[in-house]
């Protein structure tokens, strides 16, 4: 299971990984995705044909700056791929 957190505001989101990490206070947990890989989380949390988890939950698609936590390690959604990030 991979936890997904969305930024409360996309206004201040950075496309590069913020030095020093990101504050959990700036995020809302939106889902626990039954997936093994981050790529599968990205797919389930992006609306393509309406069958994805984000559509079922009624939340927006995953965007740059959102966070997925896999095995206790936080991963920042970048413009291309993921980067480990401090998330406290």
PDB file of C-alpha atoms in Angstrom, residues 2-77:
ATOM      1  CA  UNK A   2       1.324   3.428  -0.943  1.00  0.00           C
ATOM      2  CA  UNK A   3       0.008   6.537   0.820  1.00  0.00           C
ATOM      3  CA  UNK A   4      -0.764   9.557  -1.372  1.00  0.00           C
ATOM      4  CA  UNK A   5      -0.697  13.148  -0.154  1.00  0.00           C
ATOM      5  CA  UNK A   6      -1.794  16.130  -2.228  1.00  0.00           C
ATOM      6  CA  UNK A   7      -0.467  19.637  -1.738  1.00  0.00           C
ATOM      7  CA  UNK A   8      -3.139  21.833  -0.145  1.00  0.00           C
ATOM      8  CA  UNK A   9      -2.173  24.594  -2.568  1.00  0.00           C
ATOM      9  CA  UNK A  10      -0.474  24.215  -5.934  1.00  0.00           C
ATOM     10  CA  UNK A  11       0.418  27.906  -5.886  1.00  0.00           C
ATOM     11  CA  UNK A  12       3.767  27.444  -4.137  1.00  0.00           C
ATOM     12  CA  UNK A  13       4.726  24.054  -5.540  1.00  0.00           C
ATOM     13  CA  UNK A  14       8.230  23.763  -6.953  1.00  0.00           C
ATOM     14  CA  UNK A  15       9.184  21.733 -10.002  1.00  0.00           C
ATOM     15  CA  UNK A  16      12.495  20.816  -8.412  1.00  0.00           C
ATOM     16  CA  UNK A  17      12.760  19.022  -5.085  1.00  0.00           C
ATOM     17  CA  UNK A  18      12.695  21.577  -2.274  1.00  0.00           C
ATOM     18  CA  UNK A  19      15.934  21.605  -0.326  1.00  0.00           C
ATOM     19  CA  UNK A  20      15.179  20.615   3.242  1.00  0.00           C
ATOM     20  CA  UNK A  21      12.030  18.745   2.238  1.00  0.00           C
ATOM     21  CA  UNK A  22       8.370  19.605   2.515  1.00  0.00           C
ATOM     22  CA  UNK A  23       6.079  20.033   5.510  1.00  0.00           C
ATOM     23  CA  UNK A  24       3.358  17.446   6.077  1.00  0.00           C
ATOM     24  CA  UNK A  25       1.203  20.367   7.310  1.00  0.00           C
ATOM     25  CA  UNK A  26       1.012  21.595   3.689  1.00  0.00           C
ATOM     26  CA  UNK A  27      -0.495  18.291   2.499  1.00  0.00           C
ATOM     27  CA  UNK A  28      -3.710  16.309   2.844  1.00  0.00           C
ATOM     28  CA  UNK A  29      -3.734  12.529   2.702  1.00  0.00           C
ATOM     29  CA  UNK A  30      -6.086  11.580  -0.124  1.00  0.00           C
ATOM     30  CA  UNK A  31      -5.584   7.854  -0.675  1.00  0.00           C
ATOM     31  CA  UNK A  32      -3.990   4.542   0.131  1.00  0.00           C
ATOM     32  CA  UNK A  33      -3.228   3.030  -3.254  1.00  0.00           C
ATOM     33  CA  UNK A  34      -2.894  -0.763  -3.494  1.00  0.00           C
ATOM     34  CA  UNK A  35       0.224  -0.703  -5.663  1.00  0.00           C
ATOM     35  CA  UNK A  36       3.809  -1.906  -5.575  1.00  0.00           C
ATOM     36  CA  UNK A  37       5.403   0.786  -7.759  1.00  0.00           C
ATOM     37  CA  UNK A  38       5.212   4.577  -7.844  1.00  0.00           C
ATOM     38  CA  UNK A  39       4.401   4.524 -11.559  1.00  0.00           C
ATOM     39  CA  UNK A  40       1.250   2.528 -10.814  1.00  0.00           C
ATOM     40  CA  UNK A  41       0.272   5.123  -8.198  1.00  0.00           C
ATOM     41  CA  UNK A  42       0.748   7.913 -10.735  1.00  0.00           C
ATOM     42  CA  UNK A  43      -1.465   6.060 -13.228  1.00  0.00           C
ATOM     43  CA  UNK A  44      -4.235   5.406 -10.690  1.00  0.00           C
ATOM     44  CA  UNK A  45      -4.170   8.981  -9.465  1.00  0.00           C
ATOM     45  CA  UNK A  46      -4.490  10.573 -12.925  1.00  0.00           C
ATOM     46  CA  UNK A  47      -7.809  10.765 -14.723  1.00  0.00           C
ATOM     47  CA  UNK A  48      -7.596   9.152 -18.147  1.00  0.00           C
ATOM     48  CA  UNK A  49     -10.801   7.226 -18.800  1.00  0.00           C
ATOM     49  CA  UNK A  50     -12.759   7.703 -15.573  1.00  0.00           C
ATOM     50  CA  UNK A  51     -11.969   4.305 -14.047  1.00  0.00           C
ATOM     51  CA  UNK A  52      -8.948   5.475 -12.061  1.00  0.00           C
ATOM     52  CA  UNK A  53      -8.906   5.714  -8.268  1.00  0.00           C
ATOM     53  CA  UNK A  54      -8.753   9.533  -8.334  1.00  0.00           C
ATOM     54  CA  UNK A  55     -12.059   9.586 -10.243  1.00  0.00           C
ATOM     55  CA  UNK A  56     -13.677   7.171  -7.812  1.00  0.00           C
ATOM     56  CA  UNK A  57     -12.508   9.305  -4.883  1.00  0.00           C
ATOM     57  CA  UNK A  58     -13.535  12.568  -6.540  1.00  0.00           C
ATOM     58  CA  UNK A  59     -10.105  14.183  -6.195  1.00  0.00           C
ATOM     59  CA  UNK A  60      -7.963  15.973  -8.757  1.00  0.00           C
ATOM     60  CA  UNK A  61      -5.223  14.236 -10.711  1.00  0.00           C
ATOM     61  CA  UNK A  62      -1.784  13.886  -9.156  1.00  0.00           C
ATOM     62  CA  UNK A  63       0.458  16.849  -9.922  1.00  0.00           C
ATOM     63  CA  UNK A  64       4.027  18.003  -9.540  1.00  0.00           C
ATOM     64  CA  UNK A  65       4.633  18.619  -5.859  1.00  0.00           C
ATOM     65  CA  UNK A  66       2.382  15.867  -4.542  1.00  0.00           C
ATOM     66  CA  UNK A  67       3.908  13.149  -2.360  1.00  0.00           C
ATOM     67  CA  UNK A  68       3.669   9.351  -2.281  1.00  0.00           C
ATOM     68  CA  UNK A  69       4.978   7.403   0.718  1.00  0.00           C
ATOM     69  CA  UNK A  70       6.204   3.900  -0.026  1.00  0.00           C
ATOM     70  CA  UNK A  71       7.728   1.715   2.688  1.00  0.00           C
ATOM     71  CA  UNK A  72       8.164   4.758   4.939  1.00  0.00           C
ATOM     72  CA  UNK A  73      10.065   6.770   2.310  1.00  0.00           C
ATOM     73  CA  UNK A  74       8.443   9.919   0.889  1.00  0.00           C
ATOM     74  CA  UNK A  75       8.719  10.532  -2.854  1.00  0.00           C
ATOM     75  CA  UNK A  76       8.110  13.961  -4.403  1.00  0.00           C
ATOM     76  CA  UNK A  77       6.318  13.961  -7.749  1.00  0.00           C
TER      77      UNK A  77
END
